[in-house]
Coordinates of C-alpha atoms in Angstrom, one line a residue:
M1 CA 0.1 0.0 -0.1
T2 CA 1.1 3.3 -1.1
V3 CA 2.1 5.4 2.1
K4 CA 0.4 9.0 2.1
P5 CA 1.3 11.7 4.8
Q6 CA -1.3 12.0 7.7
P7 CA -2.1 14.7 9.9
A8 CA 0.2 15.0 13.0
T9 CA -2.3 14.6 15.4
K10 CA -2.1 10.8 16.0
A11 CA -0.7 9.2 19.4
R12 CA 3.0 7.9 18.9
T13 CA 3.3 4.4 20.1
G14 CA 6.8 5.5 21.6
V15 CA 8.3 2.7 19.3
E16 CA 9.9 5.2 16.3
G17 CA 9.9 2.2 13.9
L18 CA 6.6 1.0 14.4
D19 CA 5.4 4.9 14.5
D20 CA 7.0 4.9 11.0
I21 CA 5.0 1.8 9.7
L22 CA 1.9 3.4 10.8
V23 CA 2.5 7.0 9.3
G24 CA 2.6 8.7 12.5
G25 CA 1.1 6.5 15.2
L26 CA -2.6 5.8 16.3
S27 CA -5.2 7.9 15.8
P28 CA -6.3 9.0 19.3
G29 CA -9.8 7.9 20.5
H30 CA -10.3 4.5 19.0
V31 CA -9.6 0.6 20.2
Y32 CA -6.4 -1.2 18.9
L33 CA -5.4 -4.9 19.1
L34 CA -1.7 -6.0 20.0
E35 CA -1.5 -9.5 19.5
G36 CA 1.3 -12.1 19.7
S37 CA 2.3 -15.0 21.4
P38 CA 4.1 -14.8 24.8
G39 CA 7.4 -13.5 24.7
T40 CA 6.7 -11.4 21.3
G41 CA 6.8 -7.9 23.5
K42 CA 3.1 -6.9 23.8
T43 CA 4.0 -5.5 27.3
T44 CA 6.9 -3.8 26.3
I45 CA 5.2 -2.0 23.4
A46 CA 2.1 -1.6 25.6
L47 CA 4.5 0.6 28.4
Q48 CA 6.4 2.3 25.5
F49 CA 2.8 3.8 24.7
L50 CA 1.9 4.7 28.0
L51 CA 5.3 6.3 28.6
D52 CA 5.3 8.0 25.8
G53 CA 2.0 9.5 26.6
A54 CA 3.3 10.6 29.9
K55 CA 6.2 12.4 28.3
A56 CA 3.2 14.7 26.4
G57 CA 1.5 15.0 29.9
E58 CA -1.2 12.3 29.5
T59 CA -2.6 10.2 32.2
G60 CA -2.2 6.5 31.1
L61 CA -3.8 2.9 32.9
Y62 CA -2.3 -0.5 32.5
V63 CA -4.9 -2.8 33.6
T64 CA -3.4 -6.5 34.1
M65 CA -5.4 -9.4 34.6
S66 CA -2.4 -12.0 34.2
E67 CA 0.8 -10.3 35.9
T68 CA 1.1 -8.5 39.1
E69 CA 1.8 -4.9 39.4
A70 CA 5.3 -5.7 40.8
E71 CA 6.0 -8.0 37.8
L72 CA 5.1 -5.3 35.9
R73 CA 6.8 -2.8 37.4
D74 CA 10.0 -4.9 37.5
G75 CA 9.6 -5.3 33.5
A76 CA 9.9 -1.7 33.3
G77 CA 12.9 -1.3 35.5
S78 CA 14.6 -3.8 33.5
H79 CA 14.2 -1.2 30.7
G80 CA 15.5 1.9 33.1
W81 CA 12.0 2.8 33.3
S82 CA 9.9 4.2 36.1
L83 CA 6.4 4.4 35.2
G84 CA 6.0 7.5 37.6
D85 CA 3.1 9.1 38.5
R86 CA 1.0 9.5 35.1
V87 CA 1.3 5.7 34.4
H88 CA -1.4 3.6 36.9
V89 CA -1.3 0.1 37.1
Y90 CA -4.6 -1.6 38.0
E91 CA -4.7 -5.3 38.8
L92 CA -7.0 -8.2 39.1
V93 CA -4.9 -11.1 41.1
P94 CA -6.1 -14.4 42.2
P95 CA -6.5 -15.1 46.3
E96 CA -3.3 -17.0 46.5
S97 CA -1.0 -13.9 45.6
L98 CA -2.8 -11.8 48.6
L99 CA -0.7 -11.6 51.4
D100 CA -3.0 -9.2 53.9
D101 CA -6.6 -7.8 54.6
E102 CA -5.4 -4.7 53.3
H103 CA -4.7 -5.7 49.9
Q104 CA -7.9 -8.3 50.0
Q105 CA -10.0 -4.8 50.5
S106 CA -8.5 -3.1 47.4
L107 CA -8.1 -6.0 44.8
L108 CA -10.3 -8.0 43.0
Y109 CA -10.7 -11.9 42.5
S110 CA -10.3 -12.5 38.5
S111 CA -11.0 -16.4 38.9
D112 CA -14.2 -15.4 41.3
L113 CA -15.8 -12.7 39.1
E114 CA -18.1 -13.2 36.5
L115 CA -17.5 -11.3 33.3
G116 CA -19.8 -8.2 33.8
E117 CA -18.2 -7.9 37.2
T118 CA -14.9 -8.2 35.9
T119 CA -15.7 -5.6 33.2
K120 CA -17.4 -3.1 35.5
A121 CA -14.4 -3.2 37.8
V122 CA -12.5 -2.1 35.0
F123 CA -14.8 0.6 34.0
E124 CA -14.6 1.9 37.8
A125 CA -10.9 2.1 37.7
I126 CA -10.9 4.3 34.3
D127 CA -13.6 6.2 36.0
R128 CA -11.5 7.0 38.8
T129 CA -8.2 7.7 36.9
K130 CA -9.2 9.6 33.6
P131 CA -7.0 8.2 31.4
V132 CA -5.9 9.2 28.1
R133 CA -4.0 6.1 27.0
I134 CA -5.7 2.6 28.1
V135 CA -3.9 -0.8 28.2
I136 CA -6.0 -4.0 29.1
D137 CA -3.7 -7.0 29.4
S138 CA -5.0 -9.4 28.2
L139 CA -7.9 -10.6 26.3
S140 CA -7.3 -14.1 27.0
E141 CA -8.6 -13.7 30.6
I142 CA -12.2 -11.9 29.1
R143 CA -12.7 -14.7 26.3
L144 CA -12.3 -17.6 29.2
L145 CA -14.8 -15.8 31.8
A146 CA -17.1 -15.1 28.7
Q147 CA -17.3 -18.9 27.6
S148 CA -18.8 -18.2 24.4
S149 CA -18.1 -16.4 21.0
L150 CA -21.7 -14.7 21.2
R151 CA -20.9 -13.1 25.2
Y152 CA -17.4 -12.6 24.3
R153 CA -18.2 -10.6 21.3
R154 CA -21.1 -8.7 23.2
Q155 CA -18.6 -7.8 26.2
I156 CA -15.6 -6.8 23.8
L157 CA -18.5 -4.2 22.1
A158 CA -19.6 -2.9 25.4
M159 CA -16.2 -2.0 26.2
K160 CA -15.6 -0.3 22.7
H161 CA -18.5 1.9 23.1
Y162 CA -17.5 2.7 26.7
F163 CA -14.0 3.5 25.4
A164 CA -15.6 5.9 22.5
R165 CA -17.9 7.8 25.1
Q166 CA -14.0 8.4 27.1
G167 CA -12.1 9.6 24.2
A168 CA -9.5 7.3 25.0
T169 CA -7.1 5.6 22.8
V170 CA -7.0 1.9 23.8
L171 CA -4.5 -1.1 23.1
L172 CA -5.9 -4.5 23.5
L173 CA -3.2 -7.2 24.3
D174 CA -4.0 -10.8 23.3
D175 CA -1.8 -13.4 24.0
L176 CA -3.3 -15.9 21.7
T177 CA -3.5 -18.6 24.3
T178 CA -6.6 -19.4 24.2
D179 CA -8.5 -19.8 20.7
T180 CA -6.2 -18.4 17.9
N181 CA -9.1 -18.8 15.2
D182 CA -11.1 -16.3 17.1
K183 CA -11.2 -13.1 14.9
T184 CA -13.8 -11.2 17.0
V185 CA -11.7 -8.2 18.0
H186 CA -10.5 -8.1 14.4
S187 CA -13.6 -6.9 13.1
L188 CA -14.3 -4.6 16.3
A189 CA -11.0 -2.9 16.7
H190 CA -9.9 0.3 14.6
G191 CA -6.4 -1.4 14.0
V192 CA -4.8 -4.6 14.5
I193 CA -1.3 -5.5 14.7
R194 CA 0.3 -9.1 15.0
L195 CA 3.4 -9.8 16.6
E196 CA 5.2 -13.0 15.8
G197 CA 8.6 -15.1 16.8
L198 CA 10.3 -17.2 14.6
T199 CA 12.8 -20.0 15.7
P200 CA 15.4 -20.7 12.9
N201 CA 17.3 -24.1 12.8
Y202 CA 20.3 -22.0 14.2
G203 CA 21.1 -18.9 15.8
A204 CA 19.0 -16.5 17.9
E205 CA 15.2 -16.3 17.5
R206 CA 13.9 -14.0 15.2
R207 CA 10.9 -11.5 15.4
R208 CA 9.0 -9.6 12.9
L209 CA 5.5 -7.9 13.0
R210 CA 2.7 -6.8 10.6
V211 CA -0.2 -4.3 10.4
I212 CA -3.0 -6.4 9.4
K213 CA -5.7 -3.7 9.6
Y214 CA -5.8 0.1 10.1
R215 CA -9.1 1.6 9.3
G216 CA -9.5 4.6 7.0
Q217 CA -5.7 5.4 7.4
S218 CA -2.4 4.3 5.1
F219 CA 0.4 1.9 6.5
R220 CA 3.7 0.4 5.4
G221 CA 2.5 -3.0 4.6
G222 CA 4.1 -6.6 4.7
F223 CA 6.5 -8.1 7.5
H224 CA 9.0 -5.6 9.6
D225 CA 11.8 -7.0 11.5
Y226 CA 12.1 -5.9 15.2
I227 CA 14.3 -6.8 18.5
I228 CA 13.7 -6.6 22.2
A229 CA 16.7 -4.9 23.8
R230 CA 17.3 -2.9 26.9
G231 CA 15.3 0.4 26.4
G232 CA 12.6 -1.1 24.6
V233 CA 11.6 -2.9 21.6
Q234 CA 13.1 -1.4 18.4
V235 CA 11.3 -1.9 15.1
F236 CA 13.1 -1.9 11.6
P237 CA 10.7 -0.6 8.9
R238 CA 10.8 -2.6 5.7
L239 CA 12.8 -0.7 3.3
V240 CA 11.1 0.8 0.2
S241 CA 13.6 2.3 -2.1
G242 CA 11.1 4.3 -4.2
E243 CA 10.5 6.5 -1.1
H244 CA 14.1 7.6 -0.9
K245 CA 14.9 9.4 -4.5
T246 CA 17.7 12.2 -4.2
G247 CA 19.6 14.2 -6.9
F248 CA 23.3 13.9 -6.9
A249 CA 26.5 14.4 -9.3
R250 CA 27.4 11.2 -10.6
D251 CA 31.1 11.6 -10.7
V252 CA 33.5 9.0 -11.3
L253 CA 35.3 7.6 -8.0
T254 CA 38.8 6.0 -8.3
S255 CA 40.1 3.0 -6.2
G256 CA 43.8 4.8 -5.9
I257 CA 45.4 2.0 -8.2
G258 CA 45.8 3.5 -11.6
Q259 CA 45.9 0.2 -13.2
L260 CA 42.6 -1.0 -11.7
D261 CA 40.9 2.4 -12.5
A262 CA 42.2 1.9 -16.1
L263 CA 40.6 -1.4 -16.2
L264 CA 37.4 -0.1 -15.1
G265 CA 37.5 3.2 -17.8
G266 CA 38.5 5.6 -15.4
G267 CA 36.7 4.2 -11.9
V268 CA 33.3 3.3 -10.7
E269 CA 30.5 6.3 -10.8
Q270 CA 28.9 7.4 -7.8
G271 CA 25.6 6.0 -6.9
S272 CA 26.3 2.7 -8.5
S273 CA 26.8 -0.8 -7.2
T274 CA 29.7 -3.0 -7.9
L275 CA 30.1 -6.7 -7.4
V276 CA 33.3 -8.4 -7.0
M277 CA 33.2 -12.1 -7.7
G278 CA 35.5 -15.0 -7.2
P279 CA 36.5 -18.2 -5.1
A280 CA 38.2 -18.1 -1.7
G281 CA 41.6 -16.1 -1.4
T282 CA 41.7 -14.2 -4.5
G283 CA 41.5 -10.8 -3.2
K284 CA 37.7 -9.8 -2.9
S285 CA 38.0 -8.1 0.6
L286 CA 41.2 -6.4 -0.2
L287 CA 40.0 -5.3 -3.4
T288 CA 36.6 -3.6 -2.2
V289 CA 38.4 -2.3 1.0
Q290 CA 40.9 -0.5 -1.2
F291 CA 37.8 1.6 -2.9
A292 CA 36.8 2.5 0.8
I293 CA 40.4 3.4 1.9
S294 CA 40.4 6.1 -1.6
A295 CA 37.1 7.5 -0.5
A296 CA 38.5 7.9 3.6
Q297 CA 41.7 9.7 1.8
R298 CA 39.8 12.1 -0.1
G299 CA 37.9 13.1 2.9
E300 CA 34.6 11.4 2.3
K301 CA 32.7 8.9 4.7
A302 CA 33.2 5.1 4.2
A303 CA 31.9 2.4 6.0
L304 CA 32.4 -1.5 6.0
F305 CA 30.2 -4.0 7.0
I306 CA 32.4 -6.9 7.7
F307 CA 30.2 -10.5 7.8
D308 CA 33.1 -13.4 6.5
E309 CA 36.2 -12.5 8.4
E310 CA 37.1 -11.7 11.7
L311 CA 37.8 -8.0 12.2
G312 CA 41.2 -8.0 13.9
L313 CA 42.6 -10.1 11.0
L314 CA 41.3 -8.0 8.6
I315 CA 43.0 -5.0 10.2
D316 CA 46.3 -6.7 10.6
R317 CA 46.6 -8.1 7.1
T318 CA 45.7 -4.7 5.8
K319 CA 48.4 -3.3 7.7
L320 CA 50.9 -6.0 5.8
I321 CA 50.2 -3.9 2.6
G322 CA 50.4 -0.6 4.1
I323 CA 46.7 0.0 5.0
D324 CA 46.1 1.4 8.3
L325 CA 42.5 0.9 9.0
D326 CA 42.4 2.0 12.8
A327 CA 43.9 5.3 11.7
L328 CA 41.4 5.8 9.3
C329 CA 39.0 4.9 11.9
A330 CA 40.5 7.4 14.4
A331 CA 40.3 10.2 12.3
G332 CA 36.7 9.7 11.6
N333 CA 36.3 8.8 7.9
L334 CA 36.1 5.1 8.2
F335 CA 33.5 3.2 10.1
I336 CA 33.9 -0.6 10.2
E337 CA 31.5 -2.9 11.7
Q338 CA 31.7 -6.6 12.6
V339 CA 28.3 -8.4 11.6
D340 CA 27.3 -11.7 12.9
A341 CA 25.3 -13.3 10.5
A342 CA 23.7 -15.8 13.1
E343 CA 22.4 -13.1 15.6
L344 CA 20.8 -10.3 12.9
S345 CA 18.1 -10.3 11.0
P346 CA 18.2 -8.7 7.6
G347 CA 15.9 -5.6 8.5
E348 CA 18.3 -4.6 11.5
F349 CA 21.2 -5.1 9.0
T350 CA 19.4 -2.8 6.6
D351 CA 18.7 -0.1 9.4
R352 CA 22.5 -0.2 10.6
V353 CA 23.5 0.7 6.8
R354 CA 20.9 3.2 6.9
T355 CA 21.8 4.9 10.1
K356 CA 25.4 5.4 8.7
I357 CA 24.1 7.1 6.0
R358 CA 21.7 9.5 7.8
R359 CA 23.8 10.4 10.8
H360 CA 27.6 10.3 9.5
G361 CA 26.7 10.9 5.7
V362 CA 28.7 7.6 4.5
K363 CA 29.0 7.8 0.7
T364 CA 31.0 4.4 0.4
V365 CA 29.6 0.9 1.4
V366 CA 31.2 -2.2 1.2
I367 CA 29.4 -5.5 2.1
D368 CA 31.7 -8.3 2.8
G369 CA 30.0 -10.6 1.7
L370 CA 26.8 -11.7 0.6
N371 CA 27.6 -15.1 1.9
G372 CA 27.1 -14.1 5.2
Y373 CA 24.1 -12.0 4.2
Q374 CA 22.6 -14.9 3.2
A375 CA 23.4 -17.0 6.1
A376 CA 21.3 -14.0 8.1
M377 CA 18.0 -14.9 6.0
P378 CA 15.6 -16.8 7.7
E379 CA 14.0 -17.4 4.5
E380 CA 16.8 -17.6 1.3
E381 CA 14.1 -17.4 -1.5
F382 CA 13.9 -13.7 -0.4
L383 CA 17.4 -12.7 -0.2
T384 CA 17.3 -11.2 -3.9
L385 CA 14.8 -8.9 -3.2
H386 CA 16.2 -7.7 0.1
I387 CA 19.3 -6.7 -1.9
H388 CA 17.3 -5.2 -4.6
E389 CA 15.9 -2.9 -2.3
L390 CA 19.0 -2.1 -0.5
L391 CA 21.2 -1.5 -3.6
Q392 CA 18.5 0.9 -5.2
Y393 CA 18.2 2.5 -1.8
L394 CA 21.8 3.6 -1.5
N395 CA 22.1 4.3 -5.1
R396 CA 19.3 6.5 -4.9
Q397 CA 21.4 8.3 -1.9
G398 CA 24.6 8.7 -4.2
V399 CA 26.0 6.1 -2.2
S400 CA 28.7 4.0 -3.8
T401 CA 28.3 0.2 -3.1
F402 CA 30.9 -2.7 -3.1
L403 CA 29.6 -6.2 -2.7
T404 CA 31.8 -9.4 -2.6
V405 CA 30.3 -12.9 -3.6
A406 CA 32.5 -16.0 -2.8
Q407 CA 32.0 -18.9 -5.5
H408 CA 32.3 -22.2 -4.6
G409 CA 35.4 -24.1 -5.9
L410 CA 39.1 -22.7 -6.7
I411 CA 40.0 -24.0 -10.2
G412 CA 37.6 -24.7 -12.9
D413 CA 33.8 -24.4 -13.1
M414 CA 32.4 -22.0 -10.5
K415 CA 29.1 -21.6 -8.7
S416 CA 27.6 -18.9 -6.7
P417 CA 25.2 -19.3 -3.6
V418 CA 23.4 -16.2 -5.1
D419 CA 23.2 -14.8 -8.4
V420 CA 23.0 -11.0 -8.3
T421 CA 24.9 -10.1 -11.3
Y422 CA 22.0 -8.5 -12.8
L423 CA 21.7 -6.1 -9.9
A424 CA 25.0 -4.7 -10.2
D425 CA 26.0 -2.1 -12.1
T426 CA 29.4 -3.3 -12.6
V427 CA 30.8 -6.6 -12.0
I428 CA 34.7 -7.6 -11.1
L429 CA 35.3 -11.1 -11.9
L430 CA 38.6 -12.7 -10.0
R431 CA 40.0 -16.1 -10.9
Y432 CA 43.0 -18.4 -10.1
F433 CA 44.7 -19.9 -13.1
E434 CA 47.9 -22.0 -13.5
A435 CA 51.1 -20.4 -15.5
F436 CA 54.5 -22.2 -15.5
G437 CA 54.2 -24.3 -12.2
Q438 CA 52.3 -21.4 -10.4
V439 CA 49.0 -20.6 -9.3
R440 CA 48.4 -16.6 -10.0
R441 CA 45.4 -14.2 -9.9
A442 CA 43.5 -13.1 -13.0
I443 CA 41.1 -10.0 -13.0
S444 CA 38.5 -8.6 -15.7
I445 CA 35.4 -6.6 -15.7
I446 CA 32.6 -8.8 -16.8
K447 CA 29.7 -5.7 -16.8
K448 CA 29.6 -2.2 -16.7
R449 CA 26.5 0.0 -17.2
F450 CA 28.0 3.6 -17.0
G451 CA 30.5 4.0 -19.3
S452 CA 33.2 2.1 -21.3
H453 CA 35.8 -0.4 -19.6
E454 CA 38.6 -2.7 -20.8
N455 CA 37.3 -6.0 -22.3
T456 CA 41.2 -7.9 -21.3
I457 CA 41.9 -10.1 -18.6
R458 CA 44.8 -8.9 -16.6
E459 CA 47.2 -10.5 -13.8
M460 CA 46.5 -9.4 -10.6
R461 CA 48.9 -9.6 -7.5
I462 CA 49.0 -9.0 -4.1
T463 CA 52.0 -8.0 -2.2
N464 CA 53.2 -5.9 0.9
R465 CA 53.2 -3.0 -1.6
G466 CA 49.4 -3.4 -1.9
I467 CA 47.4 -4.7 -5.1
S468 CA 49.0 -4.5 -8.7
L469 CA 48.0 -5.4 -12.2
G470 CA 50.0 -6.6 -15.1
E471 CA 49.8 -6.1 -18.9
P472 CA 46.7 -8.3 -20.7
L473 CA 47.1 -11.7 -20.8
E474 CA 46.7 -12.2 -24.5
G475 CA 49.1 -15.4 -24.9
F476 CA 46.8 -17.2 -22.8
Q477 CA 43.2 -18.7 -23.6
G478 CA 41.0 -20.4 -21.2
I479 CA 42.1 -18.4 -17.9
L480 CA 38.8 -18.1 -16.7
R481 CA 38.4 -21.8 -16.8
G482 CA 41.5 -22.0 -14.5
T483 CA 43.6 -23.9 -16.9
P484 CA 44.8 -21.7 -19.6
I485 CA 46.6 -22.9 -22.8
F486 CA 49.7 -21.2 -23.4
T487 CA 50.0 -20.0 -26.8
D488 CA 52.6 -17.5 -27.7
G489 CA 55.6 -18.7 -25.8
D490 CA 56.1 -15.2 -24.1
R491 CA 56.2 -15.0 -20.4
T492 CA 56.9 -11.1 -20.3
Q493 CA 52.8 -10.5 -20.2
L494 CA 53.3 -12.1 -16.3
L495 CA 54.0 -9.9 -13.7
K496 CA 57.8 -10.7 -12.4
D497 CA 58.3 -12.7 -9.1
R498 CA 60.5 -10.7 -7.2
P499 CA 61.3 -10.7 -3.5
E500 CA 59.1 -8.0 -1.6

């Protein structure tokens, strides 16, 4: 659904990403359903909703039927929150949790009350506190007391009419522990948000949410990743690249290696994507890092996102060829993040990239590599769509992107775990080849959308002086297959072996 600007009169949820998905938040004076299985973060979002209202001077009421007030306040304290004077908690607790007569006089027994009496007690609490924002936790208790779908629907409808007269914005929580097929509240609520927890075969749990319904309002559809961290729920809205078009000059950016820039027809264009492919060890990481280094040395901001290599090892081995990544980071022109594919969702990774661009003005991004990015995907068939949106977003922000893909195999036929060659504007291919009893590296440009480039295959060598390229390998046939045929008997086209 196309997202259109809405009036800035909404009740914000206190979760920045969720407010973005809802185009500002919740329309005030309506009833909303927040549903999800236990552990998906419903209570945390509800507390953020009430605390955000408290910051604006609004009174909030949390009615809990399944959790004690002490547990609720402890949960808030774990995030560093204090409910303060504007967030009231009203609980309905079973008899065995009561400690003295004083509590017995002020609390009600939900297990002993009929549904009508429970609803009346909730209404009385609302009349006393006059809240602007209300949370009811949870509907499972009301559903059990109702015992029938008809009575349950009538009670929810009665509560909705009561809330409408009060003018409060209400969040109903449902933990889906009684009847997951009951859609009664879906039809009565003004909006429905569903939270889901996913358990991959390996790695941390993944969480995602979806807005199922929002009457009379536009919203960002589809699934959105989120996490629960200290400080609350963080939601990462699904990236829609078409919403982020900007204008920029498409300058040519160089790598700092004259031979490589010549092979590329002068360099790569700003706002384009470059894919570097090849088997393990051919120099893909160093080649992409070289572009980031060149950008940082020009005074621009660059960011490296490292999936496949331990960061300390990358820093140490780049020092061996005269590149000091630590110094560039200290100068503030280079940002490096180690990405743990087993612990990170695609949405969170996209948010990290976007944050670097928004907050730091990064104009060169290196993702090393897509193999690790693929491992972070709970559903690999959607990897290409994620990459497509991310690359389109980066291109429209004027960011030059460099990605690596490690192909399976070392010599001969190669296979890529994911084919994104059609998405990239430039494709650089690296290969091993055998010549005169030695294993050597070759580099070629397979594709370049902007401008011309050399069609030759050149030898590439990595020494303690960095990356160097040789003359075109015109005397060989079959280099890209890894087992070339030497045709002209001239070895001078190969880079000379010399002590470094």
